[in-house]
Coordinates of C-alpha atoms in Angstrom, one line a residue:
M1 CA -42.8 23.5 -205.2
K2 CA -41.0 26.4 -201.7
Y3 CA -42.1 29.5 -200.5
P4 CA -40.0 31.4 -198.4
Y5 CA -41.5 34.2 -196.9
V6 CA -39.7 36.9 -194.4
I7 CA -41.5 38.3 -192.3
I8 CA -41.3 42.3 -191.1
D9 CA -42.5 43.4 -187.8
N10 CA -41.5 44.0 -183.6
D11 CA -44.9 42.7 -182.3
N12 CA -43.8 39.1 -181.0
K13 CA -47.1 37.4 -180.9
I14 CA -47.7 39.0 -184.6
T15 CA -44.4 36.6 -186.0
D16 CA -45.6 34.3 -183.7
S17 CA -49.4 34.3 -184.8
I18 CA -48.1 34.7 -189.0
Q19 CA -46.5 31.5 -188.8
I20 CA -49.0 29.2 -186.6
S21 CA -50.9 29.8 -189.9
L22 CA -49.0 28.9 -192.0
E23 CA -47.4 25.7 -190.0
Q24 CA -50.5 23.6 -191.5
Q25 CA -49.0 24.7 -195.4
P26 CA -45.3 22.4 -195.4
N27 CA -44.8 24.4 -199.2
Y28 CA -44.3 27.6 -196.8
I29 CA -41.1 29.1 -195.2
C30 CA -40.0 31.3 -192.7
T31 CA -36.4 32.3 -193.6
G32 CA -36.2 34.9 -191.3
I33 CA -37.9 37.6 -189.0
A34 CA -37.1 41.7 -189.1
K35 CA -38.1 44.0 -186.5
D36 CA -37.2 47.4 -188.9
E37 CA -35.7 48.4 -192.5
Q38 CA -32.2 48.2 -192.1
N39 CA -32.1 44.5 -190.8
A40 CA -35.4 43.7 -193.0
L41 CA -33.9 44.7 -196.0
D42 CA -30.1 42.5 -195.0
I43 CA -32.4 39.0 -195.3
I44 CA -34.3 39.1 -197.6
L45 CA -31.6 39.9 -200.3
E46 CA -29.4 37.4 -198.7
R47 CA -33.0 34.9 -198.9
R48 CA -34.2 36.0 -202.0
P49 CA -38.4 35.2 -200.0
R50 CA -41.2 35.2 -202.3
I51 CA -43.4 36.7 -199.7
I52 CA -43.1 39.6 -197.1
F53 CA -45.6 40.1 -194.8
L54 CA -44.6 44.1 -193.8
E55 CA -45.9 46.5 -190.7
P56 CA -45.4 49.7 -192.3
E57 CA -44.9 50.7 -188.4
V58 CA -41.2 49.5 -188.1
P59 CA -38.2 51.4 -187.7
G60 CA -37.3 52.8 -190.9
L61 CA -34.2 53.7 -192.3
H62 CA -34.8 57.4 -193.8
G63 CA -37.6 57.3 -190.6
G64 CA -40.0 56.9 -187.6
K65 CA -42.0 54.3 -190.3
T66 CA -40.9 52.1 -192.8
R67 CA -44.1 52.4 -194.4
Y68 CA -43.7 51.2 -198.4
S69 CA -39.9 52.8 -198.4
L70 CA -38.6 49.6 -197.6
L71 CA -39.7 48.1 -202.0
T72 CA -37.6 51.8 -203.4
E73 CA -35.2 50.1 -201.0
L74 CA -35.2 47.0 -202.6
S75 CA -35.2 48.1 -206.0
K76 CA -31.8 48.6 -206.0
Y77 CA -30.8 45.5 -206.5
M78 CA -33.6 43.0 -207.2
V79 CA -35.5 43.2 -210.8
R80 CA -38.0 41.4 -209.3
L81 CA -39.9 41.9 -206.4
P82 CA -41.0 39.7 -203.8
E83 CA -44.9 40.0 -203.0
F84 CA -46.1 41.8 -200.2
I85 CA -49.1 41.5 -197.9
V86 CA -49.2 44.2 -195.3
I87 CA -50.7 43.3 -191.7
T88 CA -51.4 46.4 -189.6
K89 CA -54.1 47.6 -186.8
T90 CA -55.3 50.6 -189.2
T91 CA -56.4 51.7 -193.0
D92 CA -53.8 54.5 -193.5
Y93 CA -51.4 53.0 -195.1
A94 CA -54.0 51.3 -197.6
I95 CA -53.5 53.9 -200.7
E96 CA -50.0 54.2 -200.9
G97 CA -50.5 50.0 -201.2
I98 CA -52.7 49.7 -204.8
R99 CA -50.5 52.3 -205.5
N100 CA -47.5 49.8 -205.2
R101 CA -49.4 47.1 -205.9
I102 CA -48.9 44.6 -203.0
L103 CA -50.6 41.5 -202.8
D104 CA -53.2 42.3 -199.6
Y105 CA -54.3 44.5 -197.0
I106 CA -55.2 42.7 -193.6
L107 CA -55.9 44.3 -190.4
K108 CA -54.9 43.2 -186.6
P109 CA -56.1 40.6 -185.5
F110 CA -56.4 38.5 -188.4
S111 CA -57.4 35.2 -189.6
K112 CA -56.3 31.9 -190.2
G113 CA -58.7 31.9 -192.8
Q114 CA -57.5 35.6 -194.0
L115 CA -54.0 34.7 -194.6
C116 CA -55.2 31.1 -196.9
R117 CA -57.5 33.2 -199.0
T118 CA -54.8 35.8 -200.0
L119 CA -52.0 32.3 -200.0
M120 CA -54.4 31.2 -202.5
R121 CA -54.4 33.7 -204.9
F122 CA -51.1 34.1 -204.8
E123 CA -50.3 30.6 -205.5
K124 CA -52.8 30.4 -208.5
D125 CA -51.7 34.3 -210.0
F126 CA -48.2 34.4 -209.0
D127 CA -46.6 31.1 -209.7
H128 CA -46.2 31.1 -212.6
Y129 CA -43.2 33.1 -212.6
G130 CA -39.6 31.7 -211.1
D131 CA -36.7 34.2 -209.2
N132 CA -33.6 32.2 -210.6
T133 CA -31.7 34.2 -209.2
L134 CA -30.0 33.7 -205.2
C135 CA -28.0 36.9 -203.3
F136 CA -25.3 36.3 -201.2
R137 CA -24.3 39.2 -198.4
S138 CA -20.9 39.9 -196.5
Y139 CA -20.4 42.9 -194.8
G140 CA -22.3 44.9 -197.3
D141 CA -20.9 42.7 -200.0
Y142 CA -24.4 41.7 -202.4
K143 CA -22.7 39.0 -205.0
F144 CA -25.6 37.8 -207.4
V145 CA -26.0 33.9 -209.2
E146 CA -27.7 32.1 -211.4
V147 CA -29.7 29.2 -209.9
D148 CA -28.4 27.8 -213.6
D149 CA -25.7 27.5 -212.7
I150 CA -24.6 25.9 -210.4
L151 CA -23.1 22.8 -210.3
Y152 CA -23.7 21.7 -206.8
L153 CA -23.5 22.4 -203.2
K154 CA -20.1 21.4 -200.8
A155 CA -20.6 22.2 -196.9
D156 CA -17.5 23.4 -194.9
N157 CA -18.0 23.0 -192.2
N158 CA -21.0 25.8 -190.9
T159 CA -20.6 27.5 -195.0
T160 CA -21.4 26.3 -197.7
D161 CA -19.4 25.8 -201.1
F162 CA -20.7 26.7 -204.8
V163 CA -19.7 25.3 -206.9
M164 CA -20.5 27.3 -210.1
S165 CA -20.4 26.2 -214.1
D166 CA -17.9 28.4 -214.7
G167 CA -16.1 27.0 -212.5
N168 CA -15.5 29.5 -209.7
K169 CA -17.0 28.7 -206.1
V170 CA -18.9 31.2 -204.2
E171 CA -18.7 30.9 -200.2
A172 CA -21.8 31.1 -198.4
F173 CA -21.7 31.6 -195.2
K174 CA -24.8 30.0 -194.7
T175 CA -24.7 25.3 -193.7
L176 CA -26.0 23.0 -196.2
K177 CA -29.6 22.5 -193.8
H178 CA -30.5 25.8 -194.8
F179 CA -30.1 26.2 -198.4
Q180 CA -31.8 22.3 -198.9
D181 CA -35.4 23.2 -198.4
L182 CA -34.8 26.4 -200.2
L183 CA -33.3 25.5 -203.3
P184 CA -35.9 24.3 -206.9
N185 CA -36.2 20.3 -206.0
H186 CA -33.8 19.4 -209.5
F187 CA -31.4 19.9 -206.3
V188 CA -30.6 17.2 -204.5
R189 CA -29.2 15.7 -201.3
I190 CA -26.6 13.3 -202.2
H191 CA -24.3 12.7 -198.9
N192 CA -24.6 15.1 -195.7
S193 CA -21.4 16.8 -197.5
Y194 CA -23.3 17.2 -200.9
I195 CA -26.5 19.3 -202.6
I196 CA -26.1 18.1 -206.2
N197 CA -28.3 19.9 -209.1
T198 CA -29.5 16.6 -210.8
H199 CA -29.5 18.6 -214.3
Y200 CA -25.6 18.4 -214.3
V201 CA -25.6 14.8 -213.6
S202 CA -24.2 13.2 -216.5
R203 CA -22.9 9.1 -215.2
I204 CA -24.2 7.4 -212.0
H205 CA -21.3 5.0 -210.8
F206 CA -23.4 2.9 -207.9
G207 CA -20.2 0.9 -207.6
K208 CA -18.1 3.5 -206.5
A209 CA -21.1 5.5 -205.0
K210 CA -20.8 8.5 -207.3
C211 CA -22.1 10.4 -209.5
A212 CA -20.3 12.5 -212.2
I213 CA -20.8 16.3 -212.9
K214 CA -21.0 18.0 -216.4
N215 CA -18.9 20.5 -217.1
T216 CA -16.4 18.9 -214.6
K217 CA -14.2 16.2 -213.9
D218 CA -15.6 16.5 -209.7
L219 CA -16.8 13.3 -208.6
I220 CA -19.4 13.8 -206.3
P221 CA -19.9 10.7 -203.6
F222 CA -23.3 9.5 -202.2
S223 CA -23.7 8.4 -198.5
K224 CA -25.9 4.6 -198.5
S225 CA -28.3 7.0 -196.1
Y226 CA -28.8 9.1 -199.2
K227 CA -29.0 6.5 -201.1
N228 CA -32.4 6.8 -202.0
N229 CA -32.1 9.9 -203.2
V230 CA -29.4 9.2 -206.3
E231 CA -32.0 5.9 -207.0
E232 CA -34.6 8.4 -207.4
I233 CA -32.3 11.0 -209.6
K234 CA -31.1 7.3 -211.6
D235 CA -34.8 7.0 -212.7
S236 CA -36.6 10.8 -213.0
L237 CA -33.0 10.7 -215.9
A238 CA -33.8 7.6 -217.3
K239 CA -37.6 8.3 -217.9
K240 CA -35.8 11.3 -219.3
S241 CA -33.9 10.0 -222.3
L242 CA -34.0 9.8 -225.4
I243 CA -33.4 6.0 -225.5
Y244 CA -32.5 3.7 -222.7
V245 CA -31.2 0.5 -223.3

């Protein structure tokens, strides 16, 4: 399971310390760093992190300090908010943090052990919840899609096309590599230009090096460098089959 996180702090030493503390935990991936509330709002809606490390004293949208107004802003767009871990130098925001049901409140300077214990509690108490929506932002326009409705992803230079089960196509202004580590494990890369949702695979033709996808006539090519991934898809689907002959 991958846990993308975002850091909101204008102190470079703190952002570096958080990333260094988590570098030995491969399931935690930093997907953005923001130095103010406006930038944080855009990053969170676009990248949908599971965890947010928040310094309440960064510049806010409507005042000199963010405090917890970011949670109110996010509630306008998200059904379920990410878990917030406040890391700050004062206890002034602790009571308000409790009222906002934050995951933890850590005082600076912090230790690696403090972060690890907080994340262990997160995995124990919140890991069974799944965020199944992606948000694509373009010039103030926010488009939300369900992960289960994605058939496959196709690279197009520095952008990525999401091909949906209803026949629509959604363009994201990020590379295919950006999404490779963020999507659930049943999304598998089979080509430099393609990631497929294995739940929709209806046929694997090794002779033609192509995968057929349900709800579409498209045949998705796979390359030799990703053939092992395709073999794993085949084995996984075969094990789940009622009859294998």
